[in-house]
PDB file of C-alpha atoms in Angstrom:
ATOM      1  CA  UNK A  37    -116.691 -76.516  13.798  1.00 50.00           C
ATOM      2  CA  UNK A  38    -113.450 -74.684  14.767  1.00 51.00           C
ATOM      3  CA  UNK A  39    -111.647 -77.583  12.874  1.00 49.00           C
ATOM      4  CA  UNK A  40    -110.224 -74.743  11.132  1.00 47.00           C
ATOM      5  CA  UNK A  41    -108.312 -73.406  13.520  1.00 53.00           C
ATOM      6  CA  UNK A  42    -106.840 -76.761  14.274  1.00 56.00           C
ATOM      7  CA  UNK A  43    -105.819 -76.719  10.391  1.00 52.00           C
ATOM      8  CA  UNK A  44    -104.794 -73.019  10.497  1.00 52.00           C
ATOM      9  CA  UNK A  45    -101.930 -74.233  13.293  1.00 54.00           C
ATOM     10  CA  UNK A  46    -100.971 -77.969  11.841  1.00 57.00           C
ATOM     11  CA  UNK A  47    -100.327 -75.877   8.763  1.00 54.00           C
ATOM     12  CA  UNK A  48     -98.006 -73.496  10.458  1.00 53.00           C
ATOM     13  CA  UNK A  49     -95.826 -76.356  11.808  1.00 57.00           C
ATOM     14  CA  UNK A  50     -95.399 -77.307   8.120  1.00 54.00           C
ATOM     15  CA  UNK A  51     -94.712 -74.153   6.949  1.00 52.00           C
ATOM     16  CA  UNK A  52     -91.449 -74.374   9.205  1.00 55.00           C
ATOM     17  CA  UNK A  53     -90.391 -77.846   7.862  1.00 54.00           C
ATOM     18  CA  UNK A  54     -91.146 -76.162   4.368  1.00 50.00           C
ATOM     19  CA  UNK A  55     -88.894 -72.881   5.287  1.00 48.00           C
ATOM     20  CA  UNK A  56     -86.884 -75.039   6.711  1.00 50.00           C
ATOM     21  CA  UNK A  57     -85.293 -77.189   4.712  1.00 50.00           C
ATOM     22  CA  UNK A  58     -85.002 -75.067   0.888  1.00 50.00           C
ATOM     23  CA  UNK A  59     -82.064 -75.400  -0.769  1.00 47.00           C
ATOM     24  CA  UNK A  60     -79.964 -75.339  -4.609  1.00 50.00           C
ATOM     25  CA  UNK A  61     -78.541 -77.474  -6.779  1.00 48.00           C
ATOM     26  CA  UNK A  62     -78.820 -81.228  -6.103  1.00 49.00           C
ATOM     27  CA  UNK A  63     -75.610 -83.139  -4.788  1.00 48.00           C
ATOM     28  CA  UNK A  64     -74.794 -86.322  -4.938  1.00 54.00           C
ATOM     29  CA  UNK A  65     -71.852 -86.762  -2.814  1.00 48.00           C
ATOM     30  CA  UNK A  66     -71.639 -89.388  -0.045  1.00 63.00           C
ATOM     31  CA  UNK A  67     -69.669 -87.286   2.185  1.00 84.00           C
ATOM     32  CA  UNK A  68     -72.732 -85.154   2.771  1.00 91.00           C
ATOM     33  CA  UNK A  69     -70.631 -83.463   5.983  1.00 92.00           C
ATOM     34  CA  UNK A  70     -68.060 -81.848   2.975  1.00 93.00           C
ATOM     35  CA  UNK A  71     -71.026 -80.478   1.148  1.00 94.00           C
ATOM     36  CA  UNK A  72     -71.607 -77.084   1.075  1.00 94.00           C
ATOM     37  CA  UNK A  73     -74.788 -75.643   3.672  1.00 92.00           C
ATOM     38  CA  UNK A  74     -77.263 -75.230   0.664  1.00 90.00           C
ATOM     39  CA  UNK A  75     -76.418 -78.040  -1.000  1.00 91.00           C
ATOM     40  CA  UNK A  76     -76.655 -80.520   2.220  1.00 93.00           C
ATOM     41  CA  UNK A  77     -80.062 -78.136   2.404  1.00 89.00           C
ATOM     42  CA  UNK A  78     -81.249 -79.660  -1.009  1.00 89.00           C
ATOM     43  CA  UNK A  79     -80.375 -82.862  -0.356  1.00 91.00           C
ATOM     44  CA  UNK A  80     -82.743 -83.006   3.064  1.00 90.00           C
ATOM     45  CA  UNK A  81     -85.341 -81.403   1.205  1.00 88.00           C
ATOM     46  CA  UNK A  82     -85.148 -84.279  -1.738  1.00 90.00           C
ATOM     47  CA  UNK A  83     -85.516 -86.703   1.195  1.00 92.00           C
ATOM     48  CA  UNK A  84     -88.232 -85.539   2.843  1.00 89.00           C
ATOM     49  CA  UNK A  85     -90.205 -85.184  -0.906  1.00 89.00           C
ATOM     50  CA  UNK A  86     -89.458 -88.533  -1.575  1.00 92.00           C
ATOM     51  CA  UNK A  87     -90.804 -90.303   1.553  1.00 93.00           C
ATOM     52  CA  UNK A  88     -93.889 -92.223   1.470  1.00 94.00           C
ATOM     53  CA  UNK A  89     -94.555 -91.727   5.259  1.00 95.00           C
ATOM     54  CA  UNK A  90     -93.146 -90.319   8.708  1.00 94.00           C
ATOM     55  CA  UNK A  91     -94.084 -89.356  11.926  1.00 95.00           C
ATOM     56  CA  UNK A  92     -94.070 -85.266  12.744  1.00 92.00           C
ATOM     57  CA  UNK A  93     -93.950 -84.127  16.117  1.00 91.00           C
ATOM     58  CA  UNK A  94     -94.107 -80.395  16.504  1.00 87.00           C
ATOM     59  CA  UNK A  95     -94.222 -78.283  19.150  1.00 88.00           C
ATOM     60  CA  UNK A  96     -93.693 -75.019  20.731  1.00 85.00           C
ATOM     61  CA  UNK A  97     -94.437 -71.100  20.044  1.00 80.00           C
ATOM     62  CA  UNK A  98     -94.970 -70.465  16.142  1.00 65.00           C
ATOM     63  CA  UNK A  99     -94.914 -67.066  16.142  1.00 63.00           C
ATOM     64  CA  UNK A 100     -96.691 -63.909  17.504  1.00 61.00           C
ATOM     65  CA  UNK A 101     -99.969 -63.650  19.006  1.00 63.00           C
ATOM     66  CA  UNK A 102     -99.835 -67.813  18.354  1.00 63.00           C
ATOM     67  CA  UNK A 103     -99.969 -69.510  21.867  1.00 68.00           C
ATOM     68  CA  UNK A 104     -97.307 -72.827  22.095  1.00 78.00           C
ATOM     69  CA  UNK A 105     -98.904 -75.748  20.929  1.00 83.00           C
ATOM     70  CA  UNK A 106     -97.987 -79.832  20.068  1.00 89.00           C
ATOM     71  CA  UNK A 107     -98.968 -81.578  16.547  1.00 89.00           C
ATOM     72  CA  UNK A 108     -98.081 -84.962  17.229  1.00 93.00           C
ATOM     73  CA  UNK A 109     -99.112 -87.421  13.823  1.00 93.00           C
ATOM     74  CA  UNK A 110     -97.898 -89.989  11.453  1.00 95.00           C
ATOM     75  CA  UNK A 111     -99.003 -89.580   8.154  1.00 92.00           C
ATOM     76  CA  UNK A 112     -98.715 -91.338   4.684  1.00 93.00           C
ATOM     77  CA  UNK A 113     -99.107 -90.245   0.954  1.00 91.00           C
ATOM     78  CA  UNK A 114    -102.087 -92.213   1.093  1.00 91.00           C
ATOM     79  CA  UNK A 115    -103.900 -90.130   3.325  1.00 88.00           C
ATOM     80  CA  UNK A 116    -104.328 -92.453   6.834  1.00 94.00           C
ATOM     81  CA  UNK A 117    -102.667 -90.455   9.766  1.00 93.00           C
ATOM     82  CA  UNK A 118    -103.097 -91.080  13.353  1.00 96.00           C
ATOM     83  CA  UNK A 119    -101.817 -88.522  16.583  1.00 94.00           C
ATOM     84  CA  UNK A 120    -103.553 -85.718  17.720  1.00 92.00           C
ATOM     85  CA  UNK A 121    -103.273 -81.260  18.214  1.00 89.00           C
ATOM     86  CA  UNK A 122    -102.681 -80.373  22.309  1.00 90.00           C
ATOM     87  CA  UNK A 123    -103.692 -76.513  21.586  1.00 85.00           C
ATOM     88  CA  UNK A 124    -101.786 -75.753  24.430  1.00 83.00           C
ATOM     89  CA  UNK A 125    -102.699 -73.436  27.804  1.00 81.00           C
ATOM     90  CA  UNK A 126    -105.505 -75.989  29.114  1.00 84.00           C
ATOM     91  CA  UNK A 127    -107.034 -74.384  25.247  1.00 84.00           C
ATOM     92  CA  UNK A 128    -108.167 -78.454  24.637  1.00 89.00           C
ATOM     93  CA  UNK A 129    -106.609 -80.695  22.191  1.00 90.00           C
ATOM     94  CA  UNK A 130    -108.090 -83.246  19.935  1.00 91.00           C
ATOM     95  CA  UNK A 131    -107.316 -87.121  18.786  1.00 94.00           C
ATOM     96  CA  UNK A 132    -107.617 -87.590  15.407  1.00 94.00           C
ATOM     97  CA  UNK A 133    -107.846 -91.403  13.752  1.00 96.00           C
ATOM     98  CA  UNK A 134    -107.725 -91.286   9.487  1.00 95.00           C
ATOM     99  CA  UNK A 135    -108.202 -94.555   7.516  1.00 95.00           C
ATOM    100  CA  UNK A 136    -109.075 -94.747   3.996  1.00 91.00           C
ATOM    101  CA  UNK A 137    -112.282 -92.534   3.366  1.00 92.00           C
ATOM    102  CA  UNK A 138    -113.176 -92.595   6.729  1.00 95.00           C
ATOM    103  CA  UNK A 139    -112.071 -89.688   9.570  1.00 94.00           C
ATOM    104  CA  UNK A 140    -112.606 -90.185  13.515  1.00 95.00           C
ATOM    105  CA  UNK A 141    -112.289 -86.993  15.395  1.00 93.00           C
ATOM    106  CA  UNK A 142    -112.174 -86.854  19.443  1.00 93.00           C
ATOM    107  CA  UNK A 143    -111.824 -83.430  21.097  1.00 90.00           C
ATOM    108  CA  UNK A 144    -111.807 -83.188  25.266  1.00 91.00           C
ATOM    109  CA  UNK A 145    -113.516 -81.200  27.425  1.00 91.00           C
ATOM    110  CA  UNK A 146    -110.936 -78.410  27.410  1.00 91.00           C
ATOM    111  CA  UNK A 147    -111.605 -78.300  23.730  1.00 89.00           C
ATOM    112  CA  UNK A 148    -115.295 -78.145  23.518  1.00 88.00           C
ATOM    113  CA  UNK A 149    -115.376 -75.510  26.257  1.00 88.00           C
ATOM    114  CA  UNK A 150    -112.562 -73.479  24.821  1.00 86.00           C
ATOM    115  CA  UNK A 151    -113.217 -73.597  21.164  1.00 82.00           C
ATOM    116  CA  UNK A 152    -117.003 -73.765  21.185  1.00 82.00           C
ATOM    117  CA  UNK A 153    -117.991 -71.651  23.819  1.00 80.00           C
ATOM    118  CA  UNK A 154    -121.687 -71.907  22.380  1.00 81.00           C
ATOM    119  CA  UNK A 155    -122.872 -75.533  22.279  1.00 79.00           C
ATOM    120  CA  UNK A 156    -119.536 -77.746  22.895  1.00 82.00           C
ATOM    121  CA  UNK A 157    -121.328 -78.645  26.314  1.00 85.00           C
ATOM    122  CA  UNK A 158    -124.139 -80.020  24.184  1.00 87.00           C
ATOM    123  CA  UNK A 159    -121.685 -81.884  21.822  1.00 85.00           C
ATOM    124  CA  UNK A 160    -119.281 -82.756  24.650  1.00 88.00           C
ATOM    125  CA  UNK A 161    -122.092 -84.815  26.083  1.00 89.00           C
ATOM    126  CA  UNK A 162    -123.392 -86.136  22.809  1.00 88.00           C
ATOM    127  CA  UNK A 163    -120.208 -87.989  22.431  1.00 91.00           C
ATOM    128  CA  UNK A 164    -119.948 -88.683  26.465  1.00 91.00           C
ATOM    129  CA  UNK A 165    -115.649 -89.643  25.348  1.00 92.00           C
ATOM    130  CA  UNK A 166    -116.320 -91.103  22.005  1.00 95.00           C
ATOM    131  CA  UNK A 167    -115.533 -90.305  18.473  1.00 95.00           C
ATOM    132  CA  UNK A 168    -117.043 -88.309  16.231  1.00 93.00           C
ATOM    133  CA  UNK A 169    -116.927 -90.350  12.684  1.00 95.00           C
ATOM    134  CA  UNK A 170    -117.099 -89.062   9.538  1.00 93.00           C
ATOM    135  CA  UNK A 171    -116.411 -89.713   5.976  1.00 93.00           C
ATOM    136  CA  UNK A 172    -113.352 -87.791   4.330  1.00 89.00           C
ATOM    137  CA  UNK A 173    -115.767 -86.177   1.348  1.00 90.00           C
ATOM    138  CA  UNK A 174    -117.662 -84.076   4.635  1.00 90.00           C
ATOM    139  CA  UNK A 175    -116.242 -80.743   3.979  1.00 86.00           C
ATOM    140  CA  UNK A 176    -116.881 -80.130   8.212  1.00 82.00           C
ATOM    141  CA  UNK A 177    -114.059 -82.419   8.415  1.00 84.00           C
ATOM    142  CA  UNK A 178    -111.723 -81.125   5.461  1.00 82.00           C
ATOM    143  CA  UNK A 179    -109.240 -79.466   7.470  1.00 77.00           C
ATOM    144  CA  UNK A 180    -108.600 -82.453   9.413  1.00 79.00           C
ATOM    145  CA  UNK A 181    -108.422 -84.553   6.191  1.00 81.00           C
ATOM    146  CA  UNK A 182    -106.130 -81.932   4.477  1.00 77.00           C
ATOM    147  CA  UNK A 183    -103.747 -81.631   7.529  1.00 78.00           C
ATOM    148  CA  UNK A 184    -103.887 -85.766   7.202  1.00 81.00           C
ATOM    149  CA  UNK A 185    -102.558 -85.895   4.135  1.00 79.00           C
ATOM    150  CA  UNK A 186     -98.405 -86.109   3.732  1.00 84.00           C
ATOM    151  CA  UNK A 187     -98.959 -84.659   0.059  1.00 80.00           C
ATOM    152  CA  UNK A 188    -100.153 -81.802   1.886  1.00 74.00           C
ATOM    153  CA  UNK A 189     -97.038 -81.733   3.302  1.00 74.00           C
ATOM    154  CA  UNK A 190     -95.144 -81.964   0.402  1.00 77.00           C
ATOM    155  CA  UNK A 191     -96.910 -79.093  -1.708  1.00 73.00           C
ATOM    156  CA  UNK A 192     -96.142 -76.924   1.128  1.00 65.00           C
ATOM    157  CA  UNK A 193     -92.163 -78.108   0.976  1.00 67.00           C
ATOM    158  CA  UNK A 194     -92.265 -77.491  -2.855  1.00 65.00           C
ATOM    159  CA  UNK A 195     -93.989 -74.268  -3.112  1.00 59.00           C
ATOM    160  CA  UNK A 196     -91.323 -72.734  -0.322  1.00 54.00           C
ATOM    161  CA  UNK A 197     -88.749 -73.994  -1.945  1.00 56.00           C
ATOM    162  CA  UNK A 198     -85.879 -71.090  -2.912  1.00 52.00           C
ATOM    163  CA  UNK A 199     -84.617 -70.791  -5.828  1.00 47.00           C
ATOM    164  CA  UNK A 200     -82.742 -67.467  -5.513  1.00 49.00           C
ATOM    165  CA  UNK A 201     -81.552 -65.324  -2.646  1.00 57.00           C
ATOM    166  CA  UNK A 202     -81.565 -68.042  -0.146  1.00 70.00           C
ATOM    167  CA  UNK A 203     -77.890 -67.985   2.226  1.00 84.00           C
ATOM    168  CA  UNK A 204     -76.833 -70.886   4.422  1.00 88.00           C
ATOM    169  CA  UNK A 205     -74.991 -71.781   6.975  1.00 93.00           C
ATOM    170  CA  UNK A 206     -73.611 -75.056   7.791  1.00 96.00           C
ATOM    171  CA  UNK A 207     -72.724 -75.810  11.632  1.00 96.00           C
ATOM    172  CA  UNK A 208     -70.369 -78.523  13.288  1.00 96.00           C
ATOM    173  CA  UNK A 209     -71.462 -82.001  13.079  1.00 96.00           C
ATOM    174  CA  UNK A 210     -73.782 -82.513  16.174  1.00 96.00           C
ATOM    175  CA  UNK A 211     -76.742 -85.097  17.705  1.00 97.00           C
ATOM    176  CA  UNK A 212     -79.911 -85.486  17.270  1.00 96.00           C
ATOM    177  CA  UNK A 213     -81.810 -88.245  19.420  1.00 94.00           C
ATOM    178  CA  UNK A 214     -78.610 -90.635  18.958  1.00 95.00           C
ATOM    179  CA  UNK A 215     -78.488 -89.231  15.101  1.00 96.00           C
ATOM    180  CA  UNK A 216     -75.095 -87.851  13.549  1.00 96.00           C
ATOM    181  CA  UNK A 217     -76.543 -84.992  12.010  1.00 97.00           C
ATOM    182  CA  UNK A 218     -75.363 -81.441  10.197  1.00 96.00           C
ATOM    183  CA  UNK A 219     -76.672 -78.203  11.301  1.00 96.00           C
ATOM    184  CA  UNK A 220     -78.149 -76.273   8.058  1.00 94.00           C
ATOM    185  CA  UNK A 221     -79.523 -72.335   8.836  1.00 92.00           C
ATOM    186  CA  UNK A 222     -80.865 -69.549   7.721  1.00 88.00           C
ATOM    187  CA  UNK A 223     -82.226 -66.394   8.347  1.00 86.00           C
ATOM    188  CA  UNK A 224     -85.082 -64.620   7.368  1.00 79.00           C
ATOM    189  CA  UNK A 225     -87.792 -62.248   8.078  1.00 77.00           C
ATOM    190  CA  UNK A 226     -86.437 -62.043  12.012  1.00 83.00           C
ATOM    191  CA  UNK A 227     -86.402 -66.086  11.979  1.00 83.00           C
ATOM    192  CA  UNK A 228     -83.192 -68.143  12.212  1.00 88.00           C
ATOM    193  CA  UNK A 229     -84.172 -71.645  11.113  1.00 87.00           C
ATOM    194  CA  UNK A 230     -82.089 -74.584  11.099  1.00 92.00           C
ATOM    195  CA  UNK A 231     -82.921 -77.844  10.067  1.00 91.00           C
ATOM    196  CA  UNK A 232     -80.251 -80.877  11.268  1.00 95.00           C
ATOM    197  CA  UNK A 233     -79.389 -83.301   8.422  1.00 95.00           C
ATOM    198  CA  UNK A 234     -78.945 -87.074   9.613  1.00 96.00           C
ATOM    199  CA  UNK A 235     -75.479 -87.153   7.733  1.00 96.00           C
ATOM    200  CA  UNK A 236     -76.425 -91.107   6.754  1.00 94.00           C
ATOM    201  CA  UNK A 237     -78.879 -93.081   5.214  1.00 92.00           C
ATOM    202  CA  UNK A 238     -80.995 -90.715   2.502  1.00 93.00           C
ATOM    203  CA  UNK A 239     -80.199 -87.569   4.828  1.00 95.00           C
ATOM    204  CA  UNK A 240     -83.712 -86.969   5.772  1.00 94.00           C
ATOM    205  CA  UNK A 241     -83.915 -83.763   8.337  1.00 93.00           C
ATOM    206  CA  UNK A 242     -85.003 -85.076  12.095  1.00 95.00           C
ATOM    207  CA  UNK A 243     -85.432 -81.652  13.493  1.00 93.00           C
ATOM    208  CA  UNK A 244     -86.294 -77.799  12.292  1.00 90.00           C
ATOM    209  CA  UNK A 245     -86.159 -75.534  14.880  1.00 90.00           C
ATOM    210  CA  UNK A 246     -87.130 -71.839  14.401  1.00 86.00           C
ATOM    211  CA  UNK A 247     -86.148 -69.310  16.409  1.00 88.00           C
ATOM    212  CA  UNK A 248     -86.723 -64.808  16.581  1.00 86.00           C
ATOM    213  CA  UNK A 249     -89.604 -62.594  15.854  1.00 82.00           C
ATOM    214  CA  UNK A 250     -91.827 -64.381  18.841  1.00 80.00           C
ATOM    215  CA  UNK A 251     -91.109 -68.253  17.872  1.00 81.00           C
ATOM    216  CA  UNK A 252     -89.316 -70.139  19.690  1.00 87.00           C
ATOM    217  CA  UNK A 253     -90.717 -73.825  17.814  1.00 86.00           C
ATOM    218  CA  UNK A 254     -89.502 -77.304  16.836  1.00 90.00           C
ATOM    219  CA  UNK A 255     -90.438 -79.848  14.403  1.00 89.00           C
ATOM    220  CA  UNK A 256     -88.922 -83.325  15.069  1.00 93.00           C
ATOM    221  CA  UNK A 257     -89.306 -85.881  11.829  1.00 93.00           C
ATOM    222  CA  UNK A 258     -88.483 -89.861  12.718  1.00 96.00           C
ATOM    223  CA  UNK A 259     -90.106 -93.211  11.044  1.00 96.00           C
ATOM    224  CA  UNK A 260     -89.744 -92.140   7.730  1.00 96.00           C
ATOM    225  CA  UNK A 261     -91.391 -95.063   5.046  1.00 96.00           C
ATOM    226  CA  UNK A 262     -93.157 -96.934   8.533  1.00 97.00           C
ATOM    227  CA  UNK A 263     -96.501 -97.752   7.858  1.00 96.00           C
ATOM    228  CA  UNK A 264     -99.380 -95.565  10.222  1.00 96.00           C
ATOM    229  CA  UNK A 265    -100.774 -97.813  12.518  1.00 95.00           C
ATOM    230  CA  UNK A 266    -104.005 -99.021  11.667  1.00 95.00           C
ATOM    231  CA  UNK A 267    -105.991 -99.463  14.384  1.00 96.00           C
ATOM    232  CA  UNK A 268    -108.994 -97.280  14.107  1.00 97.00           C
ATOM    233  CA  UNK A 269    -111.714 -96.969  17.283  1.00 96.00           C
ATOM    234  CA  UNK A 270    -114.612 -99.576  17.590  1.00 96.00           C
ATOM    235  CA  UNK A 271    -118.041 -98.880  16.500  1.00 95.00           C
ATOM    236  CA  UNK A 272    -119.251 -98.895  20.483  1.00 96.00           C
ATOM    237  CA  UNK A 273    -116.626 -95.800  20.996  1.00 96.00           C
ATOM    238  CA  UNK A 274    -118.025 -93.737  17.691  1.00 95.00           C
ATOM    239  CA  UNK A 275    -120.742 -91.383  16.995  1.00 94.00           C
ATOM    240  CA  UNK A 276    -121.609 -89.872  13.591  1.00 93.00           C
ATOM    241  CA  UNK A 277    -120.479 -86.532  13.146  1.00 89.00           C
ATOM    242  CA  UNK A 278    -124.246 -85.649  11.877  1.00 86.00           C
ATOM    243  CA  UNK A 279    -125.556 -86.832  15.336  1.00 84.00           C
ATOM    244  CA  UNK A 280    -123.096 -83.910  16.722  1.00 82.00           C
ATOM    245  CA  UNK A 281    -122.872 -81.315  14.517  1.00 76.00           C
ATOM    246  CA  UNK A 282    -126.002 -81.445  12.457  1.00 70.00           C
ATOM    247  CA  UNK A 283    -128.109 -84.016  10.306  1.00 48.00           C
ATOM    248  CA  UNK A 284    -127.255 -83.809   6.556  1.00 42.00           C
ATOM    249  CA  UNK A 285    -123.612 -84.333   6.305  1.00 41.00           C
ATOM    250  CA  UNK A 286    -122.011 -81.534   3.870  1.00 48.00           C
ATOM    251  CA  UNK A 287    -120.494 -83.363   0.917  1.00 45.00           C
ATOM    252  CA  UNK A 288    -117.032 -81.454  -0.677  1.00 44.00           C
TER     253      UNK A 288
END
């Protein structure tokens, strides 16, 4: 299914948190306002590695020829995630429910008629507003498992991570959502991106934004370490992904 595409974008919206927050040398000052930019940079980006959960809510233009979009999820190191992808432009969007080895998957009408042009009437009315459910090992469902998966995440954070070459900029002390937080940026490849540093607690970031060469995006981070709700939809409301997209499910 076009699950890839879904994947394709939820991995651009980490891409900025990765881009966004890469810094030098660790700190361990208390006074994180005092620091300098690339060391209050490092010390978001140590956060954010070392949290076993949060909830990501991105949304906006990524870039160009990429139409504005929402990823709305929590997500754990232990793979459960709950939210959903709004694709933006009436383009459909799509629930998504992840517990353990099993996957629930719930695209709309917009989606189905948007994304599958060529049988998502059939499979729209196959499910008739249920789920489609699936086990994590069915490589049809492996991008939504992947983009499920904080670790994910984290690789993506750790292999943008600059070592060399990377300037910031550090900003006056400003709010985020009721958060004291430090402005960090920089600026590269026609992007300014700035990540704002909750200046207490373990100085996670709680937003990215990026900004220039057609994006115009931002990534808000809250509920760091809060468990993903667990609630996962009723048999009545499911329907096995086989029934929808084929008998025989593909094992990874």
């Amino acid at each position: 299914m076009t699950g890839q595409r879904i994947a394709t974008r939820v991995a651009a919206c980490a891409a900025v948190v990765a881009l966004g927050v890469t810094g030098g040398t660790a700190a361990q000052a208390d006074d994180i306002e005092s620091l300098p930019a690339a060391q209050i940079a490092d010390r978001s980006r140590e956060a954010l590695l070392d949290a076993r959960s949060v909830h990501l809510r991105a949304q906006g233009d990524l870039g160009k020829d990429r139409a504005a979009m929402t990823v709305d999820l929590s997500l754990d190191r232990d793979g459960n995630c709950v939210g959903g992808v709004d694709l933006g432009k009436d383009e459909g969007s799509v629930e998504i429910v992840k517990r353990g080895q099993d996957v629930w998957v719930k695209p709309d009408a917009d989606f189905w008629e948007n994304q599958v042009p060529i049988g998502g009437q059939t499979f729209e009315e196959i499910l008739d507003g249920r789920y489609m459910k699936g086990s994590a090992t069915d490589s049809r469902l492996r991008p939504v498992v992947e983009a499920c998966d904080l670790d994910t995440f984290r690789e993506l954070v750790t292999d943008n991570t600059g070592t060399t070459g990377t300037t910031f900029t550090k900003g006056g002390v400003t709010t985020v959502d009721g958060i004291r937080t430090v402005p960090v940026t920089t600026v590269g490849h026609g992007q300014r991106i700035t990540a704002y540093v909750d200046t207490g607690g373990e100085h996670h970031p709680v937003r990215i934004t990026v900004r220039g060469d057609g994006a115009d995006a931002a990534v808000d981070l809250s509920r760091f370490d809060e468990p993903v709700p667990t609630a996962t939809p009723p048999p009545e409301q499911t329907v096995d992904v086989s029934a929808v997209l084929g008998r025989g499910p593909a094992q990874s």
